[in-house]
Amino acid sequence: MVNIAVFVSGSGTNLQAIIDACEKNEINGRIKVVISNRKKAYGLERAKNHNIKALWIKDEDEIIKTLQEENIELIVLAGYLAIVSEKLINLYENKIINIHPSLIPSFCGPGFYGIHVHEHAFNRGVKVSGATVHFVSTVVDGGPIILQESIDISDCKTPEEIQLKILNNIEHKLLVKAVKLYCDNKLKVNNERVEIIWEER
Ligand code: GRF
């Protein structure tokens, strides 16, 4: 059973998807703590509603101390909008998963977060977008890609419509799938590429 920490900054619908999957025993893991850099992040409420430790922490050293106290083996960034330092990334190399609401390498990197991702996609006029789950490296949105899934957005009339379509149709299930694969030890990273071990071992 993998000890998981989830970092949130907003509504926490991706967190909720992981909570629900764990409670249905779909994931060989348990969320030991939810951490947010924003005191009023609704994601903290979601954690409390499910009796999961929920902490508002801004200081990185305090975050690291908490992770070590909880014996965390996997960190999931679910809409976490604070910068993750090189120190934390190096401590948890290929043990930090992030979900980004576009098909990396499109619409990613510094400044591409939240609705801004979808504004750029909308303004560029792309007909397909989607989400990417990747390991976190010191390059923003540049870590090894774990899973991607695309969706037609040609019918979306605003960036907000794109955001909701990707969030509700792609992100929640893609993140759960990636966390499940990690907890089943089916992800191997070789030279910045993720190989998924699909066969039963
Ligand atoms: C999602 O769109 C995610 O891709 C992005 O931030 C948003 C978080 O949404 N990183 P929620 O807080 O999980 O509802």
PDB file of C-alpha atoms and ligand atoms in Angstrom:
ATOM      1  CA  MET A   1       0.000   0.000   0.000  1.00  0.00           C
ATOM      2  CA  VAL A   2       1.753   3.172  -1.202  1.00  0.00           C
ATOM      3  CA  ASN A   3       1.635   6.221   1.073  1.00  0.00           C
ATOM      4  CA  ILE A   4       0.455   9.158  -1.042  1.00  0.00           C
ATOM      5  CA  ALA A   5       0.511  12.924  -0.461  1.00  0.00           C
ATOM      6  CA  VAL A   6      -1.634  15.151  -2.676  1.00  0.00           C
ATOM      7  CA  PHE A   7      -0.842  18.840  -3.149  1.00  0.00           C
ATOM      8  CA  VAL A   8      -3.714  21.142  -4.116  1.00  0.00           C
ATOM      9  CA  SER A   9      -4.329  24.875  -4.558  1.00  0.00           C
ATOM     10  CA  GLY A  10      -7.918  24.997  -5.778  1.00  0.00           C
ATOM     11  CA  SER A  11     -11.210  23.112  -5.896  1.00  0.00           C
ATOM     12  CA  GLY A  12      -9.549  19.684  -5.706  1.00  0.00           C
ATOM     13  CA  THR A  13     -11.712  17.740  -8.173  1.00  0.00           C
ATOM     14  CA  ASN A  14      -8.622  15.776  -9.226  1.00  0.00           C
ATOM     15  CA  LEU A  15      -7.951  15.049  -5.555  1.00  0.00           C
ATOM     16  CA  GLN A  16     -11.558  13.899  -5.189  1.00  0.00           C
ATOM     17  CA  ALA A  17     -11.106  11.457  -8.062  1.00  0.00           C
ATOM     18  CA  ILE A  18      -8.108   9.902  -6.274  1.00  0.00           C
ATOM     19  CA  ILE A  19      -9.959   9.809  -2.925  1.00  0.00           C
ATOM     20  CA  ASP A  20     -12.911   8.036  -4.569  1.00  0.00           C
ATOM     21  CA  ALA A  21     -10.669   5.518  -6.364  1.00  0.00           C
ATOM     22  CA  CYS A  22      -8.787   4.710  -3.143  1.00  0.00           C
ATOM     23  CA  GLU A  23     -12.042   4.234  -1.236  1.00  0.00           C
ATOM     24  CA  LYS A  24     -13.208   1.824  -3.959  1.00  0.00           C
ATOM     25  CA  ASN A  25      -9.894  -0.041  -3.595  1.00  0.00           C
ATOM     26  CA  GLU A  26      -9.062   0.700  -7.242  1.00  0.00           C
ATOM     27  CA  ILE A  27      -5.632   2.019  -6.191  1.00  0.00           C
ATOM     28  CA  ASN A  28      -3.048   0.106  -4.114  1.00  0.00           C
ATOM     29  CA  GLY A  29      -2.378   3.250  -2.135  1.00  0.00           C
ATOM     30  CA  ARG A  30      -3.745   5.525   0.558  1.00  0.00           C
ATOM     31  CA  ILE A  31      -3.718   9.310   0.821  1.00  0.00           C
ATOM     32  CA  LYS A  32      -1.931  10.052   4.118  1.00  0.00           C
ATOM     33  CA  VAL A  33      -1.991  13.856   3.775  1.00  0.00           C
ATOM     34  CA  VAL A  34      -3.306  16.670   1.574  1.00  0.00           C
ATOM     35  CA  ILE A  35      -1.204  19.828   1.538  1.00  0.00           C
ATOM     36  CA  SER A  36      -2.137  23.222   0.138  1.00  0.00           C
ATOM     37  CA  ASN A  37      -0.345  26.537  -0.188  1.00  0.00           C
ATOM     38  CA  ARG A  38      -3.761  28.229   0.031  1.00  0.00           C
ATOM     39  CA  LYS A  39      -5.599  28.226   3.370  1.00  0.00           C
ATOM     40  CA  LYS A  40      -9.015  28.364   1.702  1.00  0.00           C
ATOM     41  CA  ALA A  41      -8.404  25.741  -0.980  1.00  0.00           C
ATOM     42  CA  TYR A  42     -11.576  23.658  -1.174  1.00  0.00           C
ATOM     43  CA  GLY A  43      -9.360  20.641  -1.696  1.00  0.00           C
ATOM     44  CA  LEU A  44      -8.523  20.833   2.035  1.00  0.00           C
ATOM     45  CA  GLU A  45     -12.250  20.598   2.820  1.00  0.00           C
ATOM     46  CA  ARG A  46     -12.563  17.550   0.582  1.00  0.00           C
ATOM     47  CA  ALA A  47      -9.760  15.867   2.513  1.00  0.00           C
ATOM     48  CA  LYS A  48     -11.369  16.683   5.881  1.00  0.00           C
ATOM     49  CA  ASN A  49     -14.697  15.294   4.625  1.00  0.00           C
ATOM     50  CA  HIS A  50     -12.909  11.980   4.123  1.00  0.00           C
ATOM     51  CA  ASN A  51     -10.956  12.057   7.405  1.00  0.00           C
ATOM     52  CA  ILE A  52      -7.678  12.695   5.600  1.00  0.00           C
ATOM     53  CA  LYS A  53      -5.066  14.936   7.269  1.00  0.00           C
ATOM     54  CA  ALA A  54      -5.335  18.347   5.570  1.00  0.00           C
ATOM     55  CA  LEU A  55      -2.572  20.908   6.083  1.00  0.00           C
ATOM     56  CA  TRP A  56      -2.063  24.482   4.927  1.00  0.00           C
ATOM     57  CA  ILE A  57       1.720  24.782   4.650  1.00  0.00           C
ATOM     58  CA  LYS A  58       3.698  27.403   2.780  1.00  0.00           C
ATOM     59  CA  ASP A  59       7.195  26.682   4.085  1.00  0.00           C
ATOM     60  CA  GLU A  60       8.995  24.095   1.987  1.00  0.00           C
ATOM     61  CA  ASP A  61      11.086  22.699   4.849  1.00  0.00           C
ATOM     62  CA  GLU A  62       7.891  22.133   6.838  1.00  0.00           C
ATOM     63  CA  ILE A  63       6.399  20.338   3.815  1.00  0.00           C
ATOM     64  CA  ILE A  64       9.462  18.074   3.585  1.00  0.00           C
ATOM     65  CA  LYS A  65       9.315  17.352   7.326  1.00  0.00           C
ATOM     66  CA  THR A  66       5.643  16.380   7.009  1.00  0.00           C
ATOM     67  CA  LEU A  67       6.346  14.125   4.014  1.00  0.00           C
ATOM     68  CA  GLN A  68       9.074  12.316   5.935  1.00  0.00           C
ATOM     69  CA  GLU A  69       6.920  11.970   9.073  1.00  0.00           C
ATOM     70  CA  GLU A  70       4.148  10.408   6.976  1.00  0.00           C
ATOM     71  CA  ASN A  71       6.586   8.118   5.120  1.00  0.00           C
ATOM     72  CA  ILE A  72       5.288   9.449   1.806  1.00  0.00           C
ATOM     73  CA  GLU A  73       6.330   7.402  -1.261  1.00  0.00           C
ATOM     74  CA  LEU A  74       4.357   9.276  -3.939  1.00  0.00           C
ATOM     75  CA  ILE A  75       3.466  12.961  -4.254  1.00  0.00           C
ATOM     76  CA  VAL A  76       0.614  13.930  -6.602  1.00  0.00           C
ATOM     77  CA  LEU A  77       0.354  17.561  -7.721  1.00  0.00           C
ATOM     78  CA  ALA A  78      -3.354  18.068  -8.433  1.00  0.00           C
ATOM     79  CA  GLY A  79      -3.744  21.673  -9.454  1.00  0.00           C
ATOM     80  CA  TYR A  80      -0.905  22.792  -7.207  1.00  0.00           C
ATOM     81  CA  LEU A  81       0.103  26.315  -8.180  1.00  0.00           C
ATOM     82  CA  ALA A  82       3.169  26.863  -6.009  1.00  0.00           C
ATOM     83  CA  ILE A  83       6.666  26.194  -7.313  1.00  0.00           C
ATOM     84  CA  VAL A  84       8.161  22.847  -6.271  1.00  0.00           C
ATOM     85  CA  SER A  85      11.829  23.408  -5.461  1.00  0.00           C
ATOM     86  CA  GLU A  86      14.760  21.473  -6.900  1.00  0.00           C
ATOM     87  CA  LYS A  87      15.429  20.276  -3.337  1.00  0.00           C
ATOM     88  CA  LEU A  88      12.038  18.551  -3.114  1.00  0.00           C
ATOM     89  CA  ILE A  89      12.249  17.258  -6.699  1.00  0.00           C
ATOM     90  CA  ASN A  90      15.674  15.729  -6.053  1.00  0.00           C
ATOM     91  CA  LEU A  91      14.483  14.184  -2.775  1.00  0.00           C
ATOM     92  CA  TYR A  92      11.548  12.555  -4.598  1.00  0.00           C
ATOM     93  CA  GLU A  93      13.007  11.891  -8.057  1.00  0.00           C
ATOM     94  CA  ASN A  94      10.389  10.225 -10.265  1.00  0.00           C
ATOM     95  CA  LYS A  95       8.086  10.069  -7.251  1.00  0.00           C
ATOM     96  CA  ILE A  96       6.192  13.289  -7.987  1.00  0.00           C
ATOM     97  CA  ILE A  97       3.328  13.120 -10.514  1.00  0.00           C
ATOM     98  CA  ASN A  98       1.684  16.193 -12.045  1.00  0.00           C
ATOM     99  CA  ILE A  99      -1.355  16.565 -14.263  1.00  0.00           C
ATOM    100  CA  HIS A 100      -1.280  19.283 -16.879  1.00  0.00           C
ATOM    101  CA  PRO A 101      -4.413  20.186 -18.895  1.00  0.00           C
ATOM    102  CA  SER A 102      -2.890  20.074 -22.387  1.00  0.00           C
ATOM    103  CA  LEU A 103      -1.026  17.666 -24.658  1.00  0.00           C
ATOM    104  CA  ILE A 104       2.575  18.445 -23.665  1.00  0.00           C
ATOM    105  CA  PRO A 105       4.707  19.857 -25.339  1.00  0.00           C
ATOM    106  CA  SER A 106       1.848  22.109 -26.449  1.00  0.00           C
ATOM    107  CA  PHE A 107       0.729  24.956 -24.174  1.00  0.00           C
ATOM    108  CA  CYS A 108       3.006  24.199 -21.240  1.00  0.00           C
ATOM    109  CA  GLY A 109       5.915  25.689 -19.330  1.00  0.00           C
ATOM    110  CA  PRO A 110       6.175  28.824 -17.195  1.00  0.00           C
ATOM    111  CA  GLY A 111       2.915  30.840 -17.175  1.00  0.00           C
ATOM    112  CA  PHE A 112       0.853  27.991 -18.635  1.00  0.00           C
ATOM    113  CA  TYR A 113      -1.408  27.031 -15.738  1.00  0.00           C
ATOM    114  CA  GLY A 114      -5.141  26.880 -15.060  1.00  0.00           C
ATOM    115  CA  ILE A 115      -7.328  28.794 -17.520  1.00  0.00           C
ATOM    116  CA  HIS A 116      -4.266  30.335 -19.255  1.00  0.00           C
ATOM    117  CA  VAL A 117      -3.529  26.950 -20.835  1.00  0.00           C
ATOM    118  CA  HIS A 118      -6.969  26.884 -22.440  1.00  0.00           C
ATOM    119  CA  GLU A 119      -6.876  30.541 -23.477  1.00  0.00           C
ATOM    120  CA  HIS A 120      -3.771  29.813 -25.534  1.00  0.00           C
ATOM    121  CA  ALA A 121      -5.338  26.666 -27.020  1.00  0.00           C
ATOM    122  CA  PHE A 122      -8.539  28.584 -27.841  1.00  0.00           C
ATOM    123  CA  ASN A 123      -6.682  31.525 -29.389  1.00  0.00           C
ATOM    124  CA  ARG A 124      -4.447  29.190 -31.437  1.00  0.00           C
ATOM    125  CA  GLY A 125      -7.591  27.499 -32.712  1.00  0.00           C
ATOM    126  CA  VAL A 126      -6.469  23.920 -32.090  1.00  0.00           C
ATOM    127  CA  LYS A 127      -9.247  21.352 -32.704  1.00  0.00           C
ATOM    128  CA  VAL A 128      -7.852  18.771 -30.298  1.00  0.00           C
ATOM    129  CA  SER A 129      -6.440  19.193 -26.831  1.00  0.00           C
ATOM    130  CA  GLY A 130      -6.335  16.990 -23.752  1.00  0.00           C
ATOM    131  CA  ALA A 131      -4.299  16.269 -20.639  1.00  0.00           C
ATOM    132  CA  THR A 132      -0.871  14.923 -19.752  1.00  0.00           C
ATOM    133  CA  VAL A 133       0.257  13.161 -16.595  1.00  0.00           C
ATOM    134  CA  HIS A 134       4.024  13.305 -16.114  1.00  0.00           C
ATOM    135  CA  PHE A 135       6.754  12.934 -13.550  1.00  0.00           C
ATOM    136  CA  VAL A 136       7.960  16.267 -12.218  1.00  0.00           C
ATOM    137  CA  SER A 137      11.498  17.312 -13.098  1.00  0.00           C
ATOM    138  CA  THR A 138      13.363  20.590 -12.642  1.00  0.00           C
ATOM    139  CA  VAL A 139      12.086  21.676 -16.075  1.00  0.00           C
ATOM    140  CA  VAL A 140       8.523  23.063 -15.665  1.00  0.00           C
ATOM    141  CA  ASP A 141       6.118  20.559 -17.310  1.00  0.00           C
ATOM    142  CA  GLY A 142       9.218  18.924 -18.826  1.00  0.00           C
ATOM    143  CA  GLY A 143       9.411  15.634 -16.907  1.00  0.00           C
ATOM    144  CA  PRO A 144       8.940  12.127 -18.372  1.00  0.00           C
ATOM    145  CA  ILE A 145       5.413  11.689 -19.754  1.00  0.00           C
ATOM    146  CA  ILE A 146       3.379   8.884 -18.169  1.00  0.00           C
ATOM    147  CA  LEU A 147      -0.024   9.123 -19.901  1.00  0.00           C
ATOM    148  CA  GLN A 148      -1.797  11.411 -22.358  1.00  0.00           C
ATOM    149  CA  GLU A 149      -5.313  11.474 -23.713  1.00  0.00           C
ATOM    150  CA  SER A 150      -6.811  13.775 -26.332  1.00  0.00           C
ATOM    151  CA  ILE A 151     -10.326  15.056 -26.939  1.00  0.00           C
ATOM    152  CA  ASP A 152     -12.031  17.018 -29.722  1.00  0.00           C
ATOM    153  CA  ILE A 153     -12.588  20.619 -28.626  1.00  0.00           C
ATOM    154  CA  SER A 154     -13.764  21.999 -31.990  1.00  0.00           C
ATOM    155  CA  ASP A 155     -17.266  22.516 -30.511  1.00  0.00           C
ATOM    156  CA  CYS A 156     -15.982  24.633 -27.578  1.00  0.00           C
ATOM    157  CA  LYS A 157     -16.918  28.318 -27.842  1.00  0.00           C
ATOM    158  CA  THR A 158     -14.782  29.616 -24.928  1.00  0.00           C
ATOM    159  CA  PRO A 159     -11.601  28.687 -23.025  1.00  0.00           C
ATOM    160  CA  GLU A 160     -13.800  27.854 -20.035  1.00  0.00           C
ATOM    161  CA  GLU A 161     -15.693  25.292 -22.112  1.00  0.00           C
ATOM    162  CA  ILE A 162     -12.378  23.694 -23.092  1.00  0.00           C
ATOM    163  CA  GLN A 163     -11.270  23.633 -19.452  1.00  0.00           C
ATOM    164  CA  LEU A 164     -14.433  21.919 -18.244  1.00  0.00           C
ATOM    165  CA  LYS A 165     -14.481  19.420 -21.108  1.00  0.00           C
ATOM    166  CA  ILE A 166     -10.889  18.331 -20.418  1.00  0.00           C
ATOM    167  CA  LEU A 167     -11.281  18.372 -16.631  1.00  0.00           C
ATOM    168  CA  ASN A 168     -14.449  16.276 -16.573  1.00  0.00           C
ATOM    169  CA  ASN A 169     -13.825  13.933 -19.505  1.00  0.00           C
ATOM    170  CA  ILE A 170     -10.063  13.376 -19.329  1.00  0.00           C
ATOM    171  CA  GLU A 171      -8.175  14.609 -16.265  1.00  0.00           C
ATOM    172  CA  HIS A 172      -9.903  12.789 -13.452  1.00  0.00           C
ATOM    173  CA  LYS A 173      -9.691   9.345 -15.031  1.00  0.00           C
ATOM    174  CA  LEU A 174      -6.180   9.874 -16.480  1.00  0.00           C
ATOM    175  CA  LEU A 175      -4.734  10.906 -13.111  1.00  0.00           C
ATOM    176  CA  VAL A 176      -6.352   7.953 -11.328  1.00  0.00           C
ATOM    177  CA  LYS A 177      -4.988   5.607 -14.026  1.00  0.00           C
ATOM    178  CA  ALA A 178      -1.460   7.010 -13.624  1.00  0.00           C
ATOM    179  CA  VAL A 179      -1.557   6.782  -9.808  1.00  0.00           C
ATOM    180  CA  LYS A 180      -2.833   3.202 -10.061  1.00  0.00           C
ATOM    181  CA  LEU A 181      -0.019   2.245 -12.451  1.00  0.00           C
ATOM    182  CA  TYR A 182       2.539   3.835 -10.116  1.00  0.00           C
ATOM    183  CA  CYS A 183       1.146   2.049  -7.053  1.00  0.00           C
ATOM    184  CA  ASP A 184       1.181  -1.231  -8.991  1.00  0.00           C
ATOM    185  CA  ASN A 185       4.884  -0.558  -9.738  1.00  0.00           C
ATOM    186  CA  LYS A 186       4.220  -0.632 -13.483  1.00  0.00           C
ATOM    187  CA  LEU A 187       6.058   2.577 -14.407  1.00  0.00           C
ATOM    188  CA  LYS A 188       9.750   2.468 -15.319  1.00  0.00           C
ATOM    189  CA  VAL A 189      11.738   5.544 -16.364  1.00  0.00           C
ATOM    190  CA  ASN A 190      14.620   5.060 -18.808  1.00  0.00           C
ATOM    191  CA  ASN A 191      16.388   8.075 -20.307  1.00  0.00           C
ATOM    192  CA  GLU A 192      13.500  10.442 -19.630  1.00  0.00           C
ATOM    193  CA  ARG A 193      11.013   8.041 -21.190  1.00  0.00           C
ATOM    194  CA  VAL A 194       8.354   6.189 -19.184  1.00  0.00           C
ATOM    195  CA  GLU A 195       7.842   2.538 -20.045  1.00  0.00           C
ATOM    196  CA  ILE A 196       4.587   1.034 -18.801  1.00  0.00           C
ATOM    197  CA  ILE A 197       4.731  -2.632 -17.807  1.00  0.00           C
ATOM    198  CA  TRP A 198       1.293  -3.786 -18.975  1.00  0.00           C
ATOM    199  CA  GLU A 199       1.774  -7.543 -18.633  1.00  0.00           C
ATOM    200  CA  GLU A 200       1.083  -9.247 -15.325  1.00  0.00           C
ATOM    201  CA  ARG A 201       4.379  -9.968 -13.536  1.00  0.00           C
TER     202      ARG A 201
HETATM  203  C1  GRF B   1      -6.862  21.142 -13.345  1.00  0.00           C
HETATM  204  O1  GRF B   1      -7.307  21.670 -14.559  1.00  0.00           O
HETATM  205  C2  GRF B   1      -5.453  20.653 -13.512  1.00  0.00           C
HETATM  206  O2  GRF B   1      -5.169  20.124 -14.787  1.00  0.00           O
HETATM  207  C3  GRF B   1      -4.669  21.900 -13.340  1.00  0.00           C
HETATM  208  O3  GRF B   1      -5.335  22.624 -12.322  1.00  0.00           O
HETATM  209  C4  GRF B   1      -6.691  22.223 -12.288  1.00  0.00           C
HETATM  210  C5  GRF B   1      -6.985  21.685 -10.930  1.00  0.00           C
HETATM  211  O4  GRF B   1      -8.321  21.432 -10.819  1.00  0.00           O
HETATM  212  N1  GRF B   1      -3.314  21.589 -12.971  1.00  0.00           N
HETATM  213  P1  GRF B   1      -8.848  20.778  -9.439  1.00  0.00           P
HETATM  214  O5  GRF B   1      -8.357  21.691  -8.315  1.00  0.00           O
HETATM  215  O6  GRF B   1      -8.261  19.406  -9.344  1.00  0.00           O
HETATM  216  O7  GRF B   1     -10.336  20.773  -9.584  1.00  0.00           O
END
